[in-house]
Each structure stands twice: as structure tokens, then as C-alpha cells.
Tab-separated table of C-alpha atoms and ligand atoms in Angstrom:
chain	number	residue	atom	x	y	z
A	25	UNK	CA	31.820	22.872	137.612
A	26	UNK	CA	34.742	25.058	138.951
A	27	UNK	CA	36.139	26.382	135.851
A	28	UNK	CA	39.956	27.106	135.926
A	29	UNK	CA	39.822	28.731	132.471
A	30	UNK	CA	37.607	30.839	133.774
A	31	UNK	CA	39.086	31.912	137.009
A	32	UNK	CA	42.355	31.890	135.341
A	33	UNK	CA	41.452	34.550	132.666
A	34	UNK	CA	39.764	36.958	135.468
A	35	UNK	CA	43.375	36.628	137.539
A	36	UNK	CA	45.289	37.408	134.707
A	37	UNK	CA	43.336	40.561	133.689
A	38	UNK	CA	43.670	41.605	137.410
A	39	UNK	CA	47.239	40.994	137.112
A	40	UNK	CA	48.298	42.924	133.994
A	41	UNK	CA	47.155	45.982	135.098
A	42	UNK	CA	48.885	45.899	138.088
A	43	UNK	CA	51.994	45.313	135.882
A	44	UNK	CA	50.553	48.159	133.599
A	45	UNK	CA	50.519	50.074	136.836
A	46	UNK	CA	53.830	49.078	138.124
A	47	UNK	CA	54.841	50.042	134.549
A	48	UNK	CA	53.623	53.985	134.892
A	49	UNK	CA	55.469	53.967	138.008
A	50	UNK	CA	58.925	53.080	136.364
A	51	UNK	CA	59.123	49.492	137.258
A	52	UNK	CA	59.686	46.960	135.088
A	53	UNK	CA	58.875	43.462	136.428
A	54	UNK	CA	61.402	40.220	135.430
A	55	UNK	CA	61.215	36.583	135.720
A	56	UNK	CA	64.386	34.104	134.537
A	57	UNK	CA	63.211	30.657	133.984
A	58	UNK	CA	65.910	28.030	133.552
A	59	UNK	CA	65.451	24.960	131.745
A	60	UNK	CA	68.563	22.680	131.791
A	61	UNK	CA	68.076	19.355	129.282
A	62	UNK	CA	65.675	17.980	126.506
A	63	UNK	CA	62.469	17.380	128.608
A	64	UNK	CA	60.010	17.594	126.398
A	65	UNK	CA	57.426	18.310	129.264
A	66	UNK	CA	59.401	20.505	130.577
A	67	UNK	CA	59.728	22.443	127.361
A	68	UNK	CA	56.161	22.656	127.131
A	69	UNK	CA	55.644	23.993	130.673
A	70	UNK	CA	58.337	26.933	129.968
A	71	UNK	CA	57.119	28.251	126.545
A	72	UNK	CA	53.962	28.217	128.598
A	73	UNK	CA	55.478	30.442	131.347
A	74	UNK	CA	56.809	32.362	128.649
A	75	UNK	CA	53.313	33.297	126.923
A	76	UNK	CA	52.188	34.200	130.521
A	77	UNK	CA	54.370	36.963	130.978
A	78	UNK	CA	54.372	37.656	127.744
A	79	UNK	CA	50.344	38.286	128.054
A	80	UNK	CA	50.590	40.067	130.764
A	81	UNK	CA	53.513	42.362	130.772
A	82	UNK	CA	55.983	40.772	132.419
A	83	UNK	CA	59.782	40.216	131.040
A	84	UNK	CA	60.730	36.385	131.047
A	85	UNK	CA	64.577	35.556	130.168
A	86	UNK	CA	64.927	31.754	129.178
A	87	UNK	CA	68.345	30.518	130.239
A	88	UNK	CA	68.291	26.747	128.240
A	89	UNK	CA	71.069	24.968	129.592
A	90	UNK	CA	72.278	21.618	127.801
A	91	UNK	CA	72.332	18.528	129.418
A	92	UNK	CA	75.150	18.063	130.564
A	93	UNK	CA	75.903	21.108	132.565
A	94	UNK	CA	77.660	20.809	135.521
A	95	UNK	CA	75.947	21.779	139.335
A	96	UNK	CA	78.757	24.150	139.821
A	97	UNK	CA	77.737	25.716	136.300
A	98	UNK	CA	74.032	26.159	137.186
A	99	UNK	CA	74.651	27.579	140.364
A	100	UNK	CA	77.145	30.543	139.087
A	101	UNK	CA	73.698	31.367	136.681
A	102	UNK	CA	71.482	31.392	139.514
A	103	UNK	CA	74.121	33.344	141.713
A	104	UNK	CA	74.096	36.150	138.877
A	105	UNK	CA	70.535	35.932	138.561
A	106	UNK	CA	70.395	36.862	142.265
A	107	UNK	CA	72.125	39.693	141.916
A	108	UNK	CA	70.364	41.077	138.912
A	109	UNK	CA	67.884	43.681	139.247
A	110	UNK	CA	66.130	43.466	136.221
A	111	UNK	CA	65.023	39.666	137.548
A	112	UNK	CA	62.263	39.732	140.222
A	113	UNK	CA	61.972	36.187	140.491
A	114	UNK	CA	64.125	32.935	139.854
A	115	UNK	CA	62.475	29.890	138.119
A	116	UNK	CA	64.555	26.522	137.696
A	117	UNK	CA	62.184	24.217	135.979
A	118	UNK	CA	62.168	20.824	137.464
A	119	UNK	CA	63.509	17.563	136.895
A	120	UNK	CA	67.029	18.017	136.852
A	121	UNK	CA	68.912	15.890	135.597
A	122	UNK	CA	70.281	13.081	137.692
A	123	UNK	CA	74.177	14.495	138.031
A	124	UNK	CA	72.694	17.878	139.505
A	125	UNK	CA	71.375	17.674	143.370
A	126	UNK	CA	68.166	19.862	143.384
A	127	UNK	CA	67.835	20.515	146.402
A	128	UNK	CA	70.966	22.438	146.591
A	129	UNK	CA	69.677	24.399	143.555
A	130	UNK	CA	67.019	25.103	145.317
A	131	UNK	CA	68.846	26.452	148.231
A	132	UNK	CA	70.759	28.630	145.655
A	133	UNK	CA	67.982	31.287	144.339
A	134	UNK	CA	67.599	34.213	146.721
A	135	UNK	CA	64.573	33.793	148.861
A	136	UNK	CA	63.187	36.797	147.601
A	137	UNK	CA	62.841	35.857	144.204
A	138	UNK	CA	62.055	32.106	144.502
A	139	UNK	CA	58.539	32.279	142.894
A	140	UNK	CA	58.000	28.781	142.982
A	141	UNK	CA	58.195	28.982	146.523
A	142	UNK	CA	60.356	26.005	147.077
A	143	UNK	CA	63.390	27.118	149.365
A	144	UNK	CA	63.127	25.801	152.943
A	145	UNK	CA	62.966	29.512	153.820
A	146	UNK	CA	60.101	30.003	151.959
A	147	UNK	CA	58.741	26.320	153.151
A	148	UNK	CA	58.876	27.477	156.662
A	149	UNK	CA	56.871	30.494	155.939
A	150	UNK	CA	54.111	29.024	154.827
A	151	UNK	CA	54.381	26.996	158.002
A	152	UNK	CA	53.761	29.466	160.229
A	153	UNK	CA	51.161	31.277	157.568
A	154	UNK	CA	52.839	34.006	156.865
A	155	UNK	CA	53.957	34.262	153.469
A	156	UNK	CA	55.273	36.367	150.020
A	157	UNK	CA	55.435	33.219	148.095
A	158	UNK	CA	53.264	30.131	147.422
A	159	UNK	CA	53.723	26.795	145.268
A	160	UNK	CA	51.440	27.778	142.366
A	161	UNK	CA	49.356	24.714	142.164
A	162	UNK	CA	47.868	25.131	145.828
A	163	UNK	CA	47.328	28.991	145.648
A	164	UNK	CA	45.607	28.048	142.428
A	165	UNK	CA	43.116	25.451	143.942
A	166	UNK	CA	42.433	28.158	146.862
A	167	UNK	CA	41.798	31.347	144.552
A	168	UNK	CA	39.598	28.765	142.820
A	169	UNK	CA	37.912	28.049	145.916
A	170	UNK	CA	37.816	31.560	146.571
A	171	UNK	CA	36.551	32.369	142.950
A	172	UNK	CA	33.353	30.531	143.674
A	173	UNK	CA	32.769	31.292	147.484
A	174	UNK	CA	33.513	28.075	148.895
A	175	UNK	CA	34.132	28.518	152.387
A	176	UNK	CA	36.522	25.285	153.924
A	177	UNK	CA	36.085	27.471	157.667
A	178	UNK	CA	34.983	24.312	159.646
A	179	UNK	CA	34.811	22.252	156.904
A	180	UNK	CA	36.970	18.716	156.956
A	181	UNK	CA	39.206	18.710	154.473
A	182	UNK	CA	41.314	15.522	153.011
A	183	UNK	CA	44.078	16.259	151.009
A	184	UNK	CA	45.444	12.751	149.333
A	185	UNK	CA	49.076	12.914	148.729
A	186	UNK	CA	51.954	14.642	150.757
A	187	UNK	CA	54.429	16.216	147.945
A	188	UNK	CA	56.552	19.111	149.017
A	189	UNK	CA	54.927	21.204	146.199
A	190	UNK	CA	51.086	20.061	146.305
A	191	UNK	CA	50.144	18.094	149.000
A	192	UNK	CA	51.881	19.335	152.083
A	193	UNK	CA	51.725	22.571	151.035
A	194	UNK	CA	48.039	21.982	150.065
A	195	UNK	CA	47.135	20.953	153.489
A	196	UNK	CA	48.945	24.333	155.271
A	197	UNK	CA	46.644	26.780	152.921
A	198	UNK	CA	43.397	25.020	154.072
A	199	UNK	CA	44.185	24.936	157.552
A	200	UNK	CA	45.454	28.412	157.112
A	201	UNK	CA	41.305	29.335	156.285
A	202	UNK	CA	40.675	27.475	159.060
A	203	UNK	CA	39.945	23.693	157.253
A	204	UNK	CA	39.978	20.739	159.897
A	205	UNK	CA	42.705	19.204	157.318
A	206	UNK	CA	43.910	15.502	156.724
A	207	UNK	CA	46.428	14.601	154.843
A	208	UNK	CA	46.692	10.802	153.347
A	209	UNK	CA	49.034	8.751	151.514
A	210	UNK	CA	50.398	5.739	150.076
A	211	UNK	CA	50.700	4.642	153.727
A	212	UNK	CA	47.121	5.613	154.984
A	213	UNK	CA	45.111	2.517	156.198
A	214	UNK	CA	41.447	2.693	155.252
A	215	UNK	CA	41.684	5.323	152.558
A	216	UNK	CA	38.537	4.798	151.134
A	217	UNK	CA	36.841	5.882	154.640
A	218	UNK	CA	38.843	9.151	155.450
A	219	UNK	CA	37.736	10.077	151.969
A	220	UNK	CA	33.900	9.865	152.686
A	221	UNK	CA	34.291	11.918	155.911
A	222	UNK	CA	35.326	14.540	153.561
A	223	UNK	CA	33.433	17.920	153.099
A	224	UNK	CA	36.462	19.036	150.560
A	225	UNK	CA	38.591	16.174	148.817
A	226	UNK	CA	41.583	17.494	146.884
A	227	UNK	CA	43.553	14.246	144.866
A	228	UNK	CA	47.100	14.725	143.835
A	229	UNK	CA	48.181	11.132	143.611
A	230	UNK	CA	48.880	11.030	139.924
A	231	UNK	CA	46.785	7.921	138.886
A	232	UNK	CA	44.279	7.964	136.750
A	233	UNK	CA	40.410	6.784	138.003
A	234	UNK	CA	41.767	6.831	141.670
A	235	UNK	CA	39.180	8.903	143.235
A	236	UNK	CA	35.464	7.039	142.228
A	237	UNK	CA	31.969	7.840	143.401
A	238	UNK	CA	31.882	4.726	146.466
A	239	UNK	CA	35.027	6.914	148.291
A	240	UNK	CA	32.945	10.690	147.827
A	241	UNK	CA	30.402	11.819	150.631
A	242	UNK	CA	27.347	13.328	148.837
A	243	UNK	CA	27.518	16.867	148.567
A	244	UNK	CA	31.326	17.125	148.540
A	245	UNK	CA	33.781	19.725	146.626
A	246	UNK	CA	36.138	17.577	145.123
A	247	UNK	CA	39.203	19.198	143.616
A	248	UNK	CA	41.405	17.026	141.350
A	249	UNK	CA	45.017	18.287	140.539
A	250	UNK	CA	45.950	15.278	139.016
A	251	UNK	CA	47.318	14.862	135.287
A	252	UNK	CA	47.345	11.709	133.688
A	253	UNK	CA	46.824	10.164	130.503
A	254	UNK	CA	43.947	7.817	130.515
A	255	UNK	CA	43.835	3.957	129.181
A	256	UNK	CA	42.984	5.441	125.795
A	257	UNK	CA	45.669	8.061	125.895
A	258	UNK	CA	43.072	11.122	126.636
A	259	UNK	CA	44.445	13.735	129.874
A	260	UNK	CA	42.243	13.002	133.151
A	261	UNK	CA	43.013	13.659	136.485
A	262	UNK	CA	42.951	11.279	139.595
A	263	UNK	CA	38.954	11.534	139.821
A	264	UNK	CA	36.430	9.366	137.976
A	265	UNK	CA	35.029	12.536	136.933
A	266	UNK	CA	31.854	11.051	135.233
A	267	UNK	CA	30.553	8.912	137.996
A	268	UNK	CA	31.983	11.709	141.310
A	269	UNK	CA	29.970	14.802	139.126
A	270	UNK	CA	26.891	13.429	140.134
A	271	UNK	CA	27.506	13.536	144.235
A	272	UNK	CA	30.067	16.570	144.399
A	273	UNK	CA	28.436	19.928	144.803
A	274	UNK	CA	31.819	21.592	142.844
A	275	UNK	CA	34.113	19.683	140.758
A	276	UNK	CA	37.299	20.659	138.956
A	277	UNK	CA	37.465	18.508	135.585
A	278	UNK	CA	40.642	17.811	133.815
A	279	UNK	CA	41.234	19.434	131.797
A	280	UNK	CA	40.306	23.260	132.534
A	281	UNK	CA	40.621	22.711	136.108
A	282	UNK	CA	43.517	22.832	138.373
A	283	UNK	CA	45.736	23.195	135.670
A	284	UNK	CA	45.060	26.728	134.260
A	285	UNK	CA	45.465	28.323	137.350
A	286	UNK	CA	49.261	26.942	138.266
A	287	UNK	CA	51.039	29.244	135.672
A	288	UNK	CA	48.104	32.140	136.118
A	289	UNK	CA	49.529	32.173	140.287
A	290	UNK	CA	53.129	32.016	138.990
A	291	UNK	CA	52.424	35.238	137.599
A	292	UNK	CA	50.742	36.353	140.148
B	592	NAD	P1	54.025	12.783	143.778
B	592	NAD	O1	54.215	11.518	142.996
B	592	NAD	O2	55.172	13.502	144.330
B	592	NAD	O3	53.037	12.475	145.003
B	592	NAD	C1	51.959	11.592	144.891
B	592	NAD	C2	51.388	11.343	146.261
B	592	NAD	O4	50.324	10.413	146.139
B	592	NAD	C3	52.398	10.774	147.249
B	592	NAD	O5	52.521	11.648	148.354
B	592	NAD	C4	51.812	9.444	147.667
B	592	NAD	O6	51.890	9.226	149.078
B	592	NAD	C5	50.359	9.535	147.242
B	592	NAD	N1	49.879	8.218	146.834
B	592	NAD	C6	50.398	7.397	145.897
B	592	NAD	N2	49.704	6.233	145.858
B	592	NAD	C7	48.734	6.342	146.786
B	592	NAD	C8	47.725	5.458	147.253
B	592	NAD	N3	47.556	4.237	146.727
B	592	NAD	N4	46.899	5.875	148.253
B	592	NAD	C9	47.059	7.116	148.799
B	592	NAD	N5	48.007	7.992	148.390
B	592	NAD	C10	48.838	7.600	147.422
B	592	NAD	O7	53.135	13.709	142.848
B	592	NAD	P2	52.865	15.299	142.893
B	592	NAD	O8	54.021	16.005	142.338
B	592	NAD	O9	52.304	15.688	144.208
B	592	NAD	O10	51.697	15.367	141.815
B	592	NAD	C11	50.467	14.677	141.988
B	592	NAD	C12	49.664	14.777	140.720
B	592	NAD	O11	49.365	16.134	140.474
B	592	NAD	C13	50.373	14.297	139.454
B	592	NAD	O12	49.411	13.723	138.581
B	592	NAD	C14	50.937	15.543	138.856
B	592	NAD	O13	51.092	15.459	137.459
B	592	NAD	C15	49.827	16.508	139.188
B	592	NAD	N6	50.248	17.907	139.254
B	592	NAD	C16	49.453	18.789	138.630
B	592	NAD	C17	49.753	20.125	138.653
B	592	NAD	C18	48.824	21.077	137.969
B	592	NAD	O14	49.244	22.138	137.548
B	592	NAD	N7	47.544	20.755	137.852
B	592	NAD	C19	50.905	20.578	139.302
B	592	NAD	C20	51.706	19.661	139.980
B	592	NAD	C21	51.354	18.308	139.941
């Protein structure tokens, strides 16, 4: 089992002593999160971020923004934000909602401080594999990989889904340690048997039970960065978990998985 919690903790210790460090030297290290509405998920997500540099050492400013603020309104914060030195990096949690065109938020926050890695700039970056920033929920699955030793040099790797901030991105860090990488989606034909060609499987699809044992070569690392809520209302991931365990060599359950590590690499 590839433990999240447990790769998650060891990160974070690393990480607050380089703040501590930082810290000694005179440097204080900042992160605004914005949060504009009453998403209750979202809500969750930021206190979260909160306690994370809280634990660690690092400043967090919550900016929550009602509802109905306008783009124009959101985009003087951010343009403030930008030029503030006590913030090191720029969070806008996502949704927005519907009146506000994310994308052009996105555009707004200064390259240099988009932590979430988002911003075309950014985007591009990781194209070409070389990179300040990453979307934390692929730089979590590889420092999990990493964590354990697994080595995806060689190795085919199918990513199902193609999201700008998991799947695509997803794909560029395995190929970037030299994965031979696939990427399939709601369009792929055959999906079932581009899956059992698969050395490493990573599902972010977002359906529960999507990923069962009949679509899993033997001996496969199968990473699941799904989060659903099951027919009884329980949080699984896109993996059967019960029935894959027994022919993956690693597995990430759900949860204590993939979902640990996306805050731990926001940090980070
Ligand atoms: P998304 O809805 O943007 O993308 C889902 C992808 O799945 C799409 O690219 C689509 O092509 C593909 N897909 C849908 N149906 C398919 C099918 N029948 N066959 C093949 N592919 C199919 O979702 P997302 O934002 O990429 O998130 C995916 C999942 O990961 C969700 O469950 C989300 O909650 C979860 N997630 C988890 C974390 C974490 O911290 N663990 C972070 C982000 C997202």
C-alpha cells in the first residue's frame, strides 16, 4: 500500500524546517488564498490549506469574498496581491462562480506566485520540463512514487483522464522520468485494453468502481486520484480497490492516498 499519510507527514517535516530556516535568515514566507462564495467543499479545502501553513510555518491570509463579487472586483485583489511582498504565492480556490470567467483570473496572479501552477505560463513550463511550479495533485502522486522507489523509466504508463490540473499535467511528469505515457479519455476506444498494457495506471475520472481487476495487468502500480462517494455514501476513489489490491504490486487507497499529498505539495 502506498501510504499518502505517510509520505505526506515525512514532506511536511522536511518542509518546516526549511521555513524554520528561511525564518533565521529573515524571511518570512506568505500564501493568500481566496475563496469567493458559499462552497461548502471549497470551504473545507481552504481551512485545510490554512492548517498546512499553519503547521508548518508558513503565513496564509484568507481573502473570503461573497458571492456576488464582481470579476473586475476579484481581479483589483489579485492585482494587489501581486504586488505585495509579504505574499509569496497567490491561491484562488476553484469553482468560481458562474458570472466570473476563470480563466482570466487565472491569467491575473503573477506567474511567480501562482502556486497552483495553473497560468498558461506556468502550463507551458511544465511542457517543456522545466519548471518552479507544479499542480499539486500530480507532484503528489510522483513524490509518492518517489517515496517508495518506483521507477516509471521505461515503464508504460496510462494516465485515464485529460484535465488541465491532473491528467494532462499527470502525463508531462511521467514522461518527464522518462514513462512511455498514454493518456485516455471519455473518447478512447477500447479502454479496457490500453489499461492492461499498463505497467503504471493512474485513474482520475471521478467515478466510483471505474477501474476493476479484468482492466489491471498483474503486477501493476495503480494510483487512484479519484474522490467519490460510494453507493452507500462512504469516500472511494475510481479503483475497485478490494478486487485491483490483489494484482497491483502498489496501490494508493482512498482514502490516505492521493489525497494527503495535494495540500502537503502546495506547501511545498
Ligand atoms: P474532470 O471531470 O475534469 O476529468 C475527468 C476525466 O475523466 C476527463 O478528462 C474525461 O475524459 C475522463 N473520463 C470520463 N469518463 C470517462 C470514461 N468513460 N472513460 C475514460 N475516461 C473518462 O476531473 P478532474 O478534475 O481531473 O478530477 C478527476 C478525479 O480526481 C475526481 O474524482 C476529482 O475529485 C479527483 N481529484 C482528486 C484530487 C486529490 O487531491 N486527490 C485532486 C483533484 C481531483
Amino acid at each position: 500500500i502506498i501510504s499518502g499519510k505517510v509520505v505526506s507527514q515525512a514532506k511536511r517535516e522536511e518542509l518546516k524546517n526549511r521555513v524554520a530556516q528561511l525564518n533565521v535568515q529573515g524571511t518570512e514566507v506568505g500564501l493568500a488564498v481566496i475563496i469567493v462564495g458559499n462552497n461548502s467543499a471549497s470551504r473545507v479545502y481552504v481551512n485545510n490549506k490554512k492548517k498546512g501553513c499553519e503547521e508548518i510555518g508558513v503565513n496564509s491570509y484568507e481573502y473570503a469574498l461573497p458571492e456576488e463579487t464582481s470579476q473586475s472586483e476579484l481581479l483589483e485583489l489579485i492585482e494587489k496581491l501581486n504586488g505585495d511582498d509579504k505574499v509569496d504565492g497567490i491561491l484562488c480556490q476553484l469553482p468560481l462562480p458562474a458570472h466570473i470567467d476563470e480563466q482570466a483570473v487565472i491569467n491575473s496572479i503573477n506567474p511567480q506566485k501562482d502556486v497552483d501552477a495553473f497560468h498558461p505560463f506556468n502550463v507551458g513550463h511544465i511542457m517543456i520540463g522545466d519548471y518552479t511550479f507544479l499542480p499539486c495533485t500530480p507532484a503528489g502522486v510522483m513524490e509518492m512514487l518517489k517515496f517508495y522507489n518506483i521507477s516509471v523509466k521505461g515503464k508504460k504508463c496510462v494516465v485515464i483522464g485529460r484535465s488541465n490540473i491532473v491528467g494532462k499535467p499527470m502525463a508531462m511528469l511521467l514522461l518527464k522520468e522518462n514513462g512511455t505515457v498514454e493518456i485516455c479519455h471519455s473518447g478512447t476506444a477500447n479502454l479496457k485494453a490500453e489499461c492492461l498494457g499498463a505497467d503504471v495506471l493512474v485513474a482520475a475520472v471521478g467515478k466510483a468502481g471505474f477501474v476493476t481487476a479484468d482492466m489491471v495487468k498483474e503486477g501493476a502500480v495503480v494510483i487512484d486520484v479519484g474522490i467519490n462517494r460510494g453507493a452507500d455514501g462512504r469516500l472511494c476513489g475510481d479503483v475497485c480497490f478490494d478486487e485491483v489490491e490483489k494484482k497491483a504490486s502498489f496501490i494508493t487507497p482512498v482514502p490516505g492516498g492521493v489525497g494527503p499529498m495535494t495540500i502537503t505539495m502546495l506547501l511545498e
